[in-house]
Amino acid sequence: MQLMKRTTISLALGAILTLSACSEYDFDSKYEDPSKVTTVSISNLMVGVFQRVKDYDLYEYNRFFGFDSQFVGKYAQTFGYTYSSSMYTPGYIPYIDSQWDNLYSALTQLRKLESLYNEESAGQQEQDEAFLLAARLQVYDFFAATVDIFGDMPFSKACTLPLTNDVQQSYAPYDKAEDIYRTILTELKDMAPRFRTIPVPRNFSTQDFINWGDMDKWERYANSLRLRLAMRVASQGELTEEGRTAIKEILENPTLYPLIEEQENNVFIVNQKSGQLNFTAGSGLGDWVTNRLASGPLIDRMLNHGNYNMESKDPLTGSYVKETDDPRILLYYNPVKIVNRNTGQTDEHRYLGADINVSDELTEYYNSQAEDELINTNKGFSQITQNGFFWQNDKFDMLIMASPEIHFLKAEAYAMGYGVSQDMTRAEQEFKTAVGQSIRLWYYYDSIGTGENAHRYNIPTDEAIANFAEARWNSNDYVDKLDAIITQKWVHFAFLVSREAWSDLRRTGYPSGLVFPEVAGTIPNVPNRWRYPTTEVNYNPYYKDVQAEDTYYTKLFWAK
């Protein structure tokens, strides 16, 4: 297996990020208001954009304490949680609103970058175009993801204050989500091939801490993001035709529109040992036990004998069966042992995920009696494995986009005939490639981990992986092939990419069989979107234009 290239950050980048050893706050504040500094360069503004977007890219504290585990991961059921009247209410809402704040900080810096670029001569623009395109691509990725959370947002006229110093004109009206998507899809089409032809500035590779000046990766990233967004709108909504046209163009012209299709194409931020790019993967999982519970519905779809159920007559309930069940579960979660009150026997090596549809009485028994087999001080449900392939693995790269997702997107396009002729043979090939790459990717990170719970298991053989993918494609567990594709994509994302998993669920209705009971709390049903931040409600005079739609149950234009 070809391993991903891992690069060490140069001293030059360290100087750029720290700006004479100043703090991250100093770095960010210097760029948040460019009018307050005497020299603001296009290259440094690109780094400023990357810095603001990285909180979305990183598998770090803000995401795993507040955003993924308590918000999108609940709504996608990629995180485990138990029934309560407040179960649809996130535990720490500021980390949801902070995505909005980070986005507009990044957009402000992009606007300044664009302004400086437009003032340059043609020769200077040719030399600086790479900085502009890379910054714009990062903002577009982040913006589309945020639209998927909130819906309509200020966009085309947003973040002009640093350019005009006109406070009144700085309040921006809301663009329709459809129009934002349309703009981004159009610009991604134009942007991607330019990475192939523009000159690479001399200092681009030292300041680009994402792809290190690799223009092929930037091109693939732009095309792959375009495919993701095109697929989002291809099934229903106002942009169906535009989405399918983009899919057709990309898939029928692979030379013109190369994608992230192999592990070496993956786009990520390398985890460093020190400085501002020193991360602890999944660090927010450690604060609350409820942030790291295994998902019962996920386990149900990874094991043929399902999530552990003490009331079941199946003696293998919750058990992993080698070469039959999903080998990723060995990396995802710790097994537990528990005294079965019905038989009096101790059931060992069981995967017990939290499930909102299990009775309170049985949930209480599980919480008090189950014991983690790896960390015996952990009681209750299976938990995400600590010091293993992901959580606290200092070798885990901060993946922005990886190849398994692209093959799942292609499988869906061929299975559904979105933009291309329906071709179930191609769909099956892409599905199997996606599943195989997912298993190999997560086992790769397990193999390079240094924690005590890493590399406890050998990666399955190529034959075993192929047989597993074949069995998943031919399984009768799914409603149809789209269910098979989206469910396996959901299993791949798991607790690592809950945001995309929630979007897929809202878009397709799959994985099938997920149940969200109504509760008596403030948020009685699982939301379709999140409401605007309080600051937006209080201070943007244009909020009145979207106020009627600012409910938890307004659907995104692409949603089913």
Coordinates of C-alpha atoms in Angstrom, one line a residue:
M1 CA 0.0 0.0 0.0
Q2 CA 1.3 3.4 -0.9
L3 CA 1.5 5.5 2.2
M4 CA 0.6 9.2 2.3
K5 CA 3.5 11.6 2.0
R6 CA 4.1 13.2 5.4
T7 CA 6.0 16.5 5.3
T8 CA 7.7 18.4 8.0
I9 CA 6.9 22.1 8.3
S10 CA 9.8 24.3 7.3
L11 CA 11.2 27.0 9.5
A12 CA 9.9 29.5 7.0
L13 CA 6.3 28.5 7.6
G14 CA 6.9 28.6 11.3
A15 CA 8.0 32.2 11.0
I16 CA 5.0 33.0 8.9
L17 CA 2.5 31.5 11.3
T18 CA 4.1 32.9 14.5
L19 CA 5.1 36.3 13.1
S20 CA 8.1 36.7 15.3
A21 CA 6.9 34.3 17.9
C22 CA 3.6 36.0 18.6
S23 CA 0.6 34.0 19.9
E24 CA -2.2 32.6 17.8
Y25 CA -4.4 35.5 19.1
D26 CA -1.8 38.0 17.9
F27 CA -1.6 36.3 14.5
D28 CA -5.3 36.2 14.1
S29 CA -5.9 39.7 15.3
K30 CA -3.3 41.1 13.0
Y31 CA -5.2 39.8 10.0
E32 CA -8.8 40.1 11.2
D33 CA -8.6 43.9 10.7
P34 CA -6.1 44.5 7.9
S35 CA -6.5 48.3 8.3
K36 CA -4.6 48.2 11.6
V37 CA -1.4 46.9 10.2
T38 CA 1.1 48.7 8.0
T39 CA 1.9 45.7 5.7
V40 CA -0.6 43.0 4.7
S41 CA 0.6 40.7 1.9
I42 CA -1.5 38.5 -0.3
S43 CA 0.5 35.4 0.8
N44 CA 0.0 36.1 4.5
L45 CA -3.7 36.7 4.0
M46 CA -4.0 33.3 2.5
V47 CA -2.4 31.8 5.6
G48 CA -4.8 33.9 7.7
V49 CA -7.7 32.3 5.8
F50 CA -6.3 28.9 6.4
Q51 CA -5.9 29.6 10.1
R52 CA -9.6 30.6 10.5
V53 CA -10.9 27.6 8.5
K54 CA -8.7 25.1 10.2
D55 CA -11.0 24.8 13.2
Y56 CA -13.5 23.3 10.8
D57 CA -10.9 21.0 9.2
L58 CA -9.3 19.8 12.4
Y59 CA -10.4 16.8 14.4
E60 CA -9.8 19.0 17.5
Y61 CA -11.4 20.3 20.6
N62 CA -14.1 22.6 19.3
R63 CA -15.4 20.0 17.0
F64 CA -15.4 17.0 19.3
F65 CA -16.5 18.7 22.5
G66 CA -19.3 20.8 21.1
F67 CA -20.0 20.5 17.4
D68 CA -19.8 16.9 16.3
S69 CA -20.5 15.0 19.5
Q70 CA -23.3 17.1 20.8
F71 CA -24.8 18.4 17.6
V72 CA -24.4 16.9 14.1
G73 CA -23.3 13.6 15.4
K74 CA -26.5 13.3 17.4
Y75 CA -28.7 14.2 14.4
A76 CA -26.8 11.7 12.2
Q77 CA -26.6 9.0 15.0
T78 CA -22.9 8.7 14.4
F79 CA -22.4 9.3 18.1
G80 CA -24.2 7.3 20.8
Y81 CA -26.7 8.9 23.2
T82 CA -29.6 7.8 25.3
Y83 CA -33.2 8.9 25.5
S84 CA -34.0 12.1 27.3
S85 CA -36.4 15.0 26.8
S86 CA -33.5 17.3 25.9
M87 CA -31.6 14.9 23.7
Y88 CA -32.0 17.0 20.5
T89 CA -30.7 20.1 22.3
P90 CA -26.8 20.4 22.0
G91 CA -25.0 20.7 25.3
Y92 CA -22.8 23.6 24.3
I93 CA -24.3 25.9 21.6
P94 CA -21.4 28.4 21.5
Y95 CA -19.4 25.9 19.5
I96 CA -22.1 25.8 16.9
D97 CA -22.2 29.6 16.6
S98 CA -18.4 29.8 16.5
Q99 CA -18.5 28.1 13.1
W100 CA -20.4 31.1 11.9
D101 CA -17.9 33.5 13.5
N102 CA -14.9 31.6 12.1
L103 CA -16.4 31.6 8.6
Y104 CA -16.9 35.3 8.5
S105 CA -13.5 36.0 9.9
A106 CA -12.1 33.9 7.0
L107 CA -14.3 35.7 4.5
T108 CA -13.2 39.1 5.7
Q109 CA -9.6 38.1 5.1
L110 CA -10.5 36.7 1.7
R111 CA -12.2 40.0 0.8
K112 CA -9.0 41.9 1.7
L113 CA -6.9 39.5 -0.3
E114 CA -9.2 39.9 -3.3
S115 CA -9.0 43.7 -3.0
L116 CA -5.2 43.7 -2.9
Y117 CA -5.1 41.3 -5.9
N118 CA -7.4 43.5 -7.9
E119 CA -5.1 46.5 -7.4
E120 CA -2.0 44.6 -8.8
S121 CA -0.6 44.8 -12.2
A122 CA -1.3 41.9 -14.6
G123 CA 2.2 40.6 -14.0
Q124 CA 1.8 40.6 -10.2
Q125 CA -1.6 39.0 -10.5
E126 CA -0.1 36.1 -12.5
Q127 CA 2.5 35.5 -9.7
D128 CA -0.1 35.8 -6.9
E129 CA -3.0 33.9 -8.4
A130 CA -2.2 30.7 -6.5
F131 CA -2.6 32.4 -3.2
L132 CA -6.0 33.8 -4.3
L133 CA -7.3 30.5 -5.6
A134 CA -6.2 28.4 -2.6
A135 CA -7.7 30.9 -0.1
R136 CA -10.9 31.1 -2.1
L137 CA -11.2 27.3 -2.3
Q138 CA -10.9 26.9 1.4
V139 CA -13.5 29.5 2.1
Y140 CA -15.9 28.0 -0.5
D141 CA -15.5 24.6 1.2
F142 CA -16.2 26.1 4.6
F143 CA -19.1 28.3 3.3
A144 CA -20.9 25.4 1.6
A145 CA -20.6 23.3 4.8
T146 CA -22.0 26.2 6.9
V147 CA -24.9 26.8 4.4
D148 CA -25.7 23.1 5.0
I149 CA -26.2 23.9 8.7
F150 CA -28.0 27.3 8.5
G151 CA -29.4 27.7 5.0
D152 CA -29.6 31.2 3.6
M153 CA -26.6 33.4 4.6
P154 CA -25.0 36.7 3.9
F155 CA -22.5 36.0 1.1
S156 CA -22.1 38.2 -2.0
K157 CA -22.1 41.5 0.0
A158 CA -20.7 40.3 3.3
C159 CA -17.5 41.4 5.0
T160 CA -16.9 44.7 3.3
L161 CA -16.2 46.8 6.4
P162 CA -12.3 46.5 6.3
L163 CA -12.4 47.7 2.7
T164 CA -14.9 50.6 3.1
N165 CA -14.8 51.5 6.8
D166 CA -18.6 52.1 6.3
V167 CA -20.4 50.5 9.2
Q168 CA -23.9 51.1 7.8
Q169 CA -23.0 49.5 4.5
S170 CA -21.3 46.5 6.2
Y171 CA -24.6 44.9 7.2
A172 CA -25.2 42.4 4.5
P173 CA -28.4 40.9 3.2
Y174 CA -29.0 37.2 3.0
D175 CA -28.2 35.3 -0.2
K176 CA -30.4 32.3 -0.9
A177 CA -28.7 29.0 -0.2
E178 CA -29.4 28.0 -3.8
D179 CA -27.6 31.1 -5.1
I180 CA -24.6 30.5 -2.9
Y181 CA -24.4 26.9 -4.1
R182 CA -24.8 28.0 -7.7
T183 CA -22.0 30.6 -7.4
I184 CA -19.6 28.1 -5.7
L185 CA -20.3 25.4 -8.3
T186 CA -19.6 27.8 -11.1
E187 CA -16.4 29.2 -9.6
L188 CA -15.1 25.7 -8.8
K189 CA -15.4 24.7 -12.4
D190 CA -13.4 27.7 -13.5
M191 CA -10.9 27.5 -10.6
A192 CA -9.8 23.8 -10.8
P193 CA -8.0 23.8 -14.2
R194 CA -6.2 27.1 -13.4
F195 CA -4.2 25.2 -10.7
R196 CA -2.7 23.3 -13.6
T197 CA -1.5 26.3 -15.6
I198 CA -0.7 29.1 -13.3
P199 CA 2.9 29.7 -12.0
V200 CA 3.7 28.5 -8.6
P201 CA 5.0 31.5 -6.5
R202 CA 8.4 31.0 -5.0
N203 CA 7.1 31.1 -1.4
F204 CA 3.8 29.3 -2.0
S205 CA 5.0 25.9 -0.9
T206 CA 6.3 27.3 2.4
Q207 CA 3.1 29.1 3.3
D208 CA 0.7 26.5 2.0
F209 CA 0.4 24.2 5.1
I210 CA -2.3 22.1 3.5
N211 CA -0.9 20.9 0.2
W212 CA 2.6 22.2 0.4
G213 CA 2.5 23.8 -3.1
D214 CA 1.3 20.6 -4.8
M215 CA -0.9 22.1 -7.5
D216 CA -2.2 18.7 -8.6
K217 CA -3.6 18.2 -5.1
W218 CA -5.3 21.6 -5.2
E219 CA -6.8 20.8 -8.6
R220 CA -8.1 17.5 -7.4
Y221 CA -9.5 19.1 -4.2
A222 CA -11.4 21.7 -6.3
N223 CA -12.9 19.1 -8.6
S224 CA -13.8 16.8 -5.7
L225 CA -15.5 19.5 -3.8
R226 CA -17.4 20.4 -6.9
L227 CA -18.5 16.7 -7.2
R228 CA -19.6 16.6 -3.5
L229 CA -21.7 19.7 -3.9
A230 CA -23.1 18.7 -7.3
M231 CA -24.2 15.4 -5.7
R232 CA -25.8 17.3 -2.9
V233 CA -28.1 19.1 -5.2
A234 CA -28.6 16.4 -7.9
S235 CA -31.6 14.5 -6.4
Q236 CA -34.1 17.2 -5.7
G237 CA -34.4 21.0 -5.6
E238 CA -33.8 24.0 -7.7
L239 CA -30.3 23.1 -8.8
T240 CA -31.0 19.5 -9.9
E241 CA -30.1 20.2 -13.5
E242 CA -26.9 22.1 -12.7
G243 CA -25.8 19.4 -10.3
R244 CA -26.3 16.6 -12.8
T245 CA -24.6 18.6 -15.5
A246 CA -21.5 19.0 -13.3
I247 CA -21.5 15.3 -12.4
K248 CA -21.6 14.3 -16.1
E249 CA -18.8 16.7 -17.0
I250 CA -16.5 15.5 -14.2
L251 CA -17.1 11.8 -14.5
E252 CA -17.0 11.6 -18.3
N253 CA -13.8 13.7 -18.5
P254 CA -11.5 12.3 -15.9
T255 CA -8.4 13.7 -17.5
L256 CA -9.8 17.2 -17.5
Y257 CA -11.2 16.9 -14.0
P258 CA -9.0 14.7 -11.9
L259 CA -10.4 13.7 -8.5
I260 CA -9.1 12.6 -5.1
E261 CA -9.2 8.9 -6.0
E262 CA -6.2 7.4 -4.2
Q263 CA -4.8 7.7 -0.7
E264 CA -1.8 9.8 -1.9
N265 CA -4.3 12.3 -3.3
N266 CA -5.9 12.9 0.1
V267 CA -6.0 16.6 1.3
F268 CA -5.1 17.1 4.9
I269 CA -3.1 19.2 7.4
V270 CA -0.2 17.3 8.9
N271 CA -0.3 17.0 12.6
Q272 CA 2.9 18.6 14.0
K273 CA 4.8 18.1 17.3
S274 CA 4.8 21.7 18.3
G275 CA 3.4 25.1 17.4
Q276 CA 0.0 26.2 16.0
L277 CA -0.3 23.0 13.9
N278 CA 0.2 20.7 16.9
F279 CA -3.2 19.0 17.4
T280 CA -4.6 16.3 19.6
A281 CA -7.0 14.3 17.5
G282 CA -10.4 14.1 19.1
S283 CA -9.3 16.0 22.2
G284 CA -12.8 17.2 23.0
L285 CA -13.9 13.6 23.5
G286 CA -12.2 13.5 26.8
D287 CA -14.2 16.0 28.8
W288 CA -17.6 14.3 29.1
V289 CA -18.2 10.5 28.9
T290 CA -21.4 11.3 26.9
N291 CA -19.3 12.8 24.2
R292 CA -17.6 9.5 23.3
L293 CA -20.3 6.8 23.6
A294 CA -20.5 4.3 20.8
S295 CA -23.4 4.5 18.5
G296 CA -25.8 1.6 18.8
P297 CA -27.3 2.2 15.3
L298 CA -23.8 2.2 13.8
I299 CA -22.8 -1.0 15.6
D300 CA -26.1 -2.5 14.3
R301 CA -24.9 -2.0 10.8
M302 CA -21.4 -3.2 11.4
L303 CA -22.1 -6.5 13.0
N304 CA -24.3 -9.3 11.6
H305 CA -25.5 -10.0 15.1
G306 CA -26.2 -6.4 15.8
N307 CA -25.6 -4.1 18.7
Y308 CA -25.6 -5.9 22.1
N309 CA -29.1 -6.6 23.3
M310 CA -29.5 -8.5 26.6
E311 CA -33.1 -9.3 25.8
S312 CA -32.1 -11.1 22.6
K313 CA -32.0 -14.9 22.3
D314 CA -29.0 -14.7 20.0
P315 CA -25.9 -15.9 21.9
L316 CA -23.6 -13.8 19.7
T317 CA -25.5 -10.6 20.1
G318 CA -22.9 -7.7 20.0
S319 CA -20.1 -10.1 19.0
Y320 CA -17.6 -9.5 16.2
V321 CA -17.1 -12.4 13.9
K322 CA -13.9 -12.3 11.9
E323 CA -14.2 -12.2 8.1
T324 CA -17.9 -11.7 8.4
D325 CA -18.4 -8.5 10.3
D326 CA -17.0 -5.0 9.6
P327 CA -13.3 -4.9 10.7
R328 CA -13.4 -1.1 11.3
I329 CA -15.4 -1.8 14.5
L330 CA -12.2 -3.1 16.1
L331 CA -10.6 0.3 15.6
Y332 CA -13.7 2.4 16.4
Y333 CA -14.8 1.1 19.8
N334 CA -13.8 -0.8 22.9
P335 CA -15.7 -4.0 23.7
V336 CA -17.3 -4.5 27.1
K337 CA -18.2 -7.4 29.3
I338 CA -21.5 -7.6 31.2
V339 CA -23.4 -10.0 33.5
N340 CA -26.4 -11.1 31.5
R341 CA -29.2 -10.9 34.1
N342 CA -31.3 -13.3 32.1
T343 CA -28.7 -16.1 32.0
G344 CA -26.5 -15.2 34.9
Q345 CA -23.5 -15.6 32.6
T346 CA -20.9 -12.9 31.8
D347 CA -21.1 -11.9 28.2
E348 CA -17.6 -11.0 27.0
H349 CA -16.2 -9.1 24.0
R350 CA -19.5 -7.4 23.2
Y351 CA -20.0 -4.1 21.4
L352 CA -22.7 -2.2 23.3
G353 CA -23.6 1.2 21.8
A354 CA -26.0 3.8 23.2
D355 CA -29.4 3.8 21.5
I356 CA -32.2 6.3 22.0
N357 CA -34.8 3.5 21.4
V358 CA -33.7 1.3 24.3
S359 CA -35.8 1.5 27.4
D360 CA -34.7 3.7 30.3
E361 CA -34.6 0.6 32.7
L362 CA -32.3 -1.4 30.4
T363 CA -30.2 1.6 29.7
E364 CA -29.7 2.1 33.4
Y365 CA -28.6 -1.5 33.8
Y366 CA -26.1 -1.2 31.0
N367 CA -24.7 2.0 32.5
S368 CA -24.2 0.4 35.9
Q369 CA -23.1 -3.1 34.9
A370 CA -21.1 -3.1 31.7
E371 CA -17.3 -2.8 32.0
D372 CA -14.8 -1.7 29.4
E373 CA -12.4 -4.5 28.5
L374 CA -9.6 -2.2 27.7
I375 CA -10.0 0.5 30.4
N376 CA -11.7 -1.2 33.3
T377 CA -12.4 2.1 35.0
N378 CA -14.8 2.9 32.2
K379 CA -18.3 1.7 33.1
G380 CA -21.4 1.5 30.8
F381 CA -21.6 1.6 27.1
S382 CA -18.7 0.9 24.7
Q383 CA -16.6 4.1 24.1
I384 CA -14.6 5.4 21.2
T385 CA -11.1 3.8 21.5
Q386 CA -8.6 6.1 23.2
N387 CA -4.9 6.1 22.2
G388 CA -5.8 4.0 19.2
F389 CA -6.2 4.7 15.5
F390 CA -7.8 8.2 16.0
W391 CA -8.5 9.6 19.5
Q392 CA -5.1 11.0 20.8
N393 CA -3.2 9.5 17.9
D394 CA -0.6 12.2 17.3
K395 CA 0.1 10.8 13.8
F396 CA -3.5 11.2 12.7
D397 CA -3.6 13.8 9.9
M398 CA -6.4 16.4 9.8
L399 CA -8.2 15.1 6.8
I400 CA -10.1 17.7 4.7
M401 CA -11.1 15.3 2.0
A402 CA -10.2 11.7 1.4
S403 CA -10.6 9.2 -1.5
P404 CA -13.2 6.8 0.0
E405 CA -15.8 9.6 -0.1
I406 CA -15.2 10.3 -3.8
H407 CA -15.7 6.7 -4.7
F408 CA -19.0 6.6 -2.7
L409 CA -20.1 9.7 -4.6
K410 CA -19.2 8.0 -7.9
A411 CA -21.0 4.8 -6.9
E412 CA -24.2 6.9 -6.1
A413 CA -24.0 8.7 -9.4
Y414 CA -23.8 5.5 -11.5
A415 CA -26.4 3.7 -9.4
M416 CA -28.9 6.6 -9.7
G417 CA -28.0 7.8 -13.1
Y418 CA -27.3 11.3 -11.9
G419 CA -25.8 13.1 -15.0
V420 CA -24.5 9.8 -16.4
S421 CA -26.2 6.7 -17.7
Q422 CA -27.2 4.3 -15.0
D423 CA -24.5 1.6 -14.8
M424 CA -24.8 -0.8 -11.9
T425 CA -21.6 -2.5 -12.8
R426 CA -19.7 0.7 -12.4
A427 CA -21.6 1.5 -9.3
E428 CA -20.6 -1.8 -7.8
Q429 CA -16.9 -1.3 -8.7
E430 CA -16.9 2.2 -7.1
F431 CA -18.7 0.9 -4.0
K432 CA -16.2 -1.9 -3.5
T433 CA -13.3 0.5 -4.1
A434 CA -14.7 2.9 -1.5
V435 CA -15.2 0.3 1.2
G436 CA -11.8 -1.2 0.6
Q437 CA -10.1 2.2 0.7
S438 CA -12.0 3.1 3.9
I439 CA -10.7 0.0 5.7
R440 CA -7.2 0.5 4.5
L441 CA -7.1 4.2 5.4
W442 CA -8.2 3.7 9.0
Y443 CA -5.9 0.7 9.5
Y444 CA -3.0 2.8 8.0
Y445 CA -3.5 5.4 10.8
D446 CA -3.8 2.6 13.3
S447 CA -0.5 1.1 12.1
I448 CA 1.4 4.4 12.6
G449 CA -0.2 5.3 15.9
T450 CA 2.0 5.3 19.0
G451 CA -0.7 4.8 21.7
E452 CA -1.1 1.6 23.8
N453 CA -4.3 0.7 22.0
A454 CA -3.0 1.1 18.5
H455 CA -2.1 -1.8 16.2
R456 CA -3.8 -4.4 18.3
Y457 CA -5.3 -5.8 15.2
N458 CA -3.7 -6.7 11.8
I459 CA -5.2 -5.2 8.7
P460 CA -7.4 -7.7 7.0
T461 CA -6.0 -9.4 3.9
D462 CA -6.9 -8.0 0.4
E463 CA -9.0 -11.1 -0.1
A464 CA -10.9 -10.6 3.2
I465 CA -11.5 -6.9 2.4
A466 CA -12.7 -7.8 -1.1
N467 CA -15.0 -10.5 0.3
F468 CA -16.4 -8.1 2.9
A469 CA -17.1 -5.4 0.2
E470 CA -18.8 -8.0 -2.0
A471 CA -21.0 -9.2 0.9
R472 CA -22.0 -5.6 1.7
W473 CA -23.0 -5.0 -1.9
N474 CA -25.1 -8.1 -2.1
S475 CA -26.6 -7.9 1.3
N476 CA -30.4 -8.0 1.8
D477 CA -30.1 -5.7 4.8
Y478 CA -30.6 -2.6 2.6
V479 CA -33.8 -1.2 1.1
D480 CA -32.0 -0.7 -2.2
K481 CA -28.5 0.0 -3.6
L482 CA -28.6 3.6 -2.7
D483 CA -29.2 2.6 0.9
A484 CA -26.2 0.2 0.7
I485 CA -24.0 3.1 -0.7
I486 CA -25.1 5.7 1.8
T487 CA -25.0 3.3 4.7
Q488 CA -21.4 2.3 4.0
K489 CA -20.5 5.9 3.5
W490 CA -22.0 6.6 6.9
V491 CA -20.0 3.8 8.4
H492 CA -16.9 5.2 6.9
F493 CA -17.6 8.7 8.2
A494 CA -18.7 7.4 11.6
F495 CA -17.8 9.8 14.3
L496 CA -15.0 11.5 12.2
V497 CA -17.2 13.3 9.6
S498 CA -20.6 13.6 11.2
R499 CA -21.4 16.8 9.4
E500 CA -21.4 15.1 6.0
A501 CA -23.2 12.1 7.4
W502 CA -26.0 14.4 8.6
S503 CA -26.3 16.1 5.2
D504 CA -26.5 12.7 3.5
L505 CA -29.3 11.6 5.8
R506 CA -31.3 14.8 5.2
R507 CA -30.7 14.5 1.4
T508 CA -31.5 10.8 0.9
G509 CA -33.3 9.5 4.0
Y510 CA -30.6 6.9 4.3
P511 CA -29.3 4.9 6.2
S512 CA -32.7 3.3 6.4
G513 CA -34.1 2.3 9.8
L514 CA -32.8 5.2 11.9
V515 CA -35.5 6.2 14.4
F516 CA -35.9 9.6 16.0
P517 CA -38.7 9.6 18.6
E518 CA -40.5 12.8 19.5
V519 CA -39.7 14.2 23.0
A520 CA -41.3 16.8 25.2
G521 CA -38.2 19.1 25.3
T522 CA -37.6 22.5 23.8
I523 CA -36.6 20.8 20.5
P524 CA -39.2 18.0 20.2
N525 CA -38.0 16.5 17.0
V526 CA -34.6 16.1 15.2
P527 CA -33.9 19.4 13.4
N528 CA -33.5 19.9 9.7
R529 CA -31.2 22.9 10.2
W530 CA -29.8 25.1 13.0
R531 CA -31.1 28.5 13.9
Y532 CA -29.1 31.7 13.3
P533 CA -26.7 32.9 16.1
T534 CA -28.1 35.4 18.5
T535 CA -25.7 38.1 17.3
E536 CA -27.1 37.8 13.8
V537 CA -30.7 38.0 15.1
N538 CA -29.9 41.1 17.3
Y539 CA -27.6 43.1 15.0
N540 CA -28.2 42.3 11.3
P541 CA -31.1 44.5 10.1
Y542 CA -31.7 42.1 7.2
Y543 CA -32.5 39.3 9.6
K544 CA -36.2 40.3 9.2
D545 CA -36.0 38.9 5.6
V546 CA -35.3 35.4 6.9
Q547 CA -37.0 35.5 10.3
A548 CA -40.0 33.5 9.1
E549 CA -37.8 30.6 7.9
D550 CA -35.6 30.6 11.0
T551 CA -37.0 27.5 12.6
Y552 CA -35.4 24.1 13.4
Y553 CA -37.7 22.4 10.8
T554 CA -37.2 24.5 7.7
K555 CA -35.6 22.1 5.1
L556 CA -32.5 23.0 3.1
F557 CA -33.4 23.4 -0.6
W558 CA -31.6 20.1 -1.4
A559 CA -33.2 18.1 1.4
K560 CA -35.6 15.2 0.8

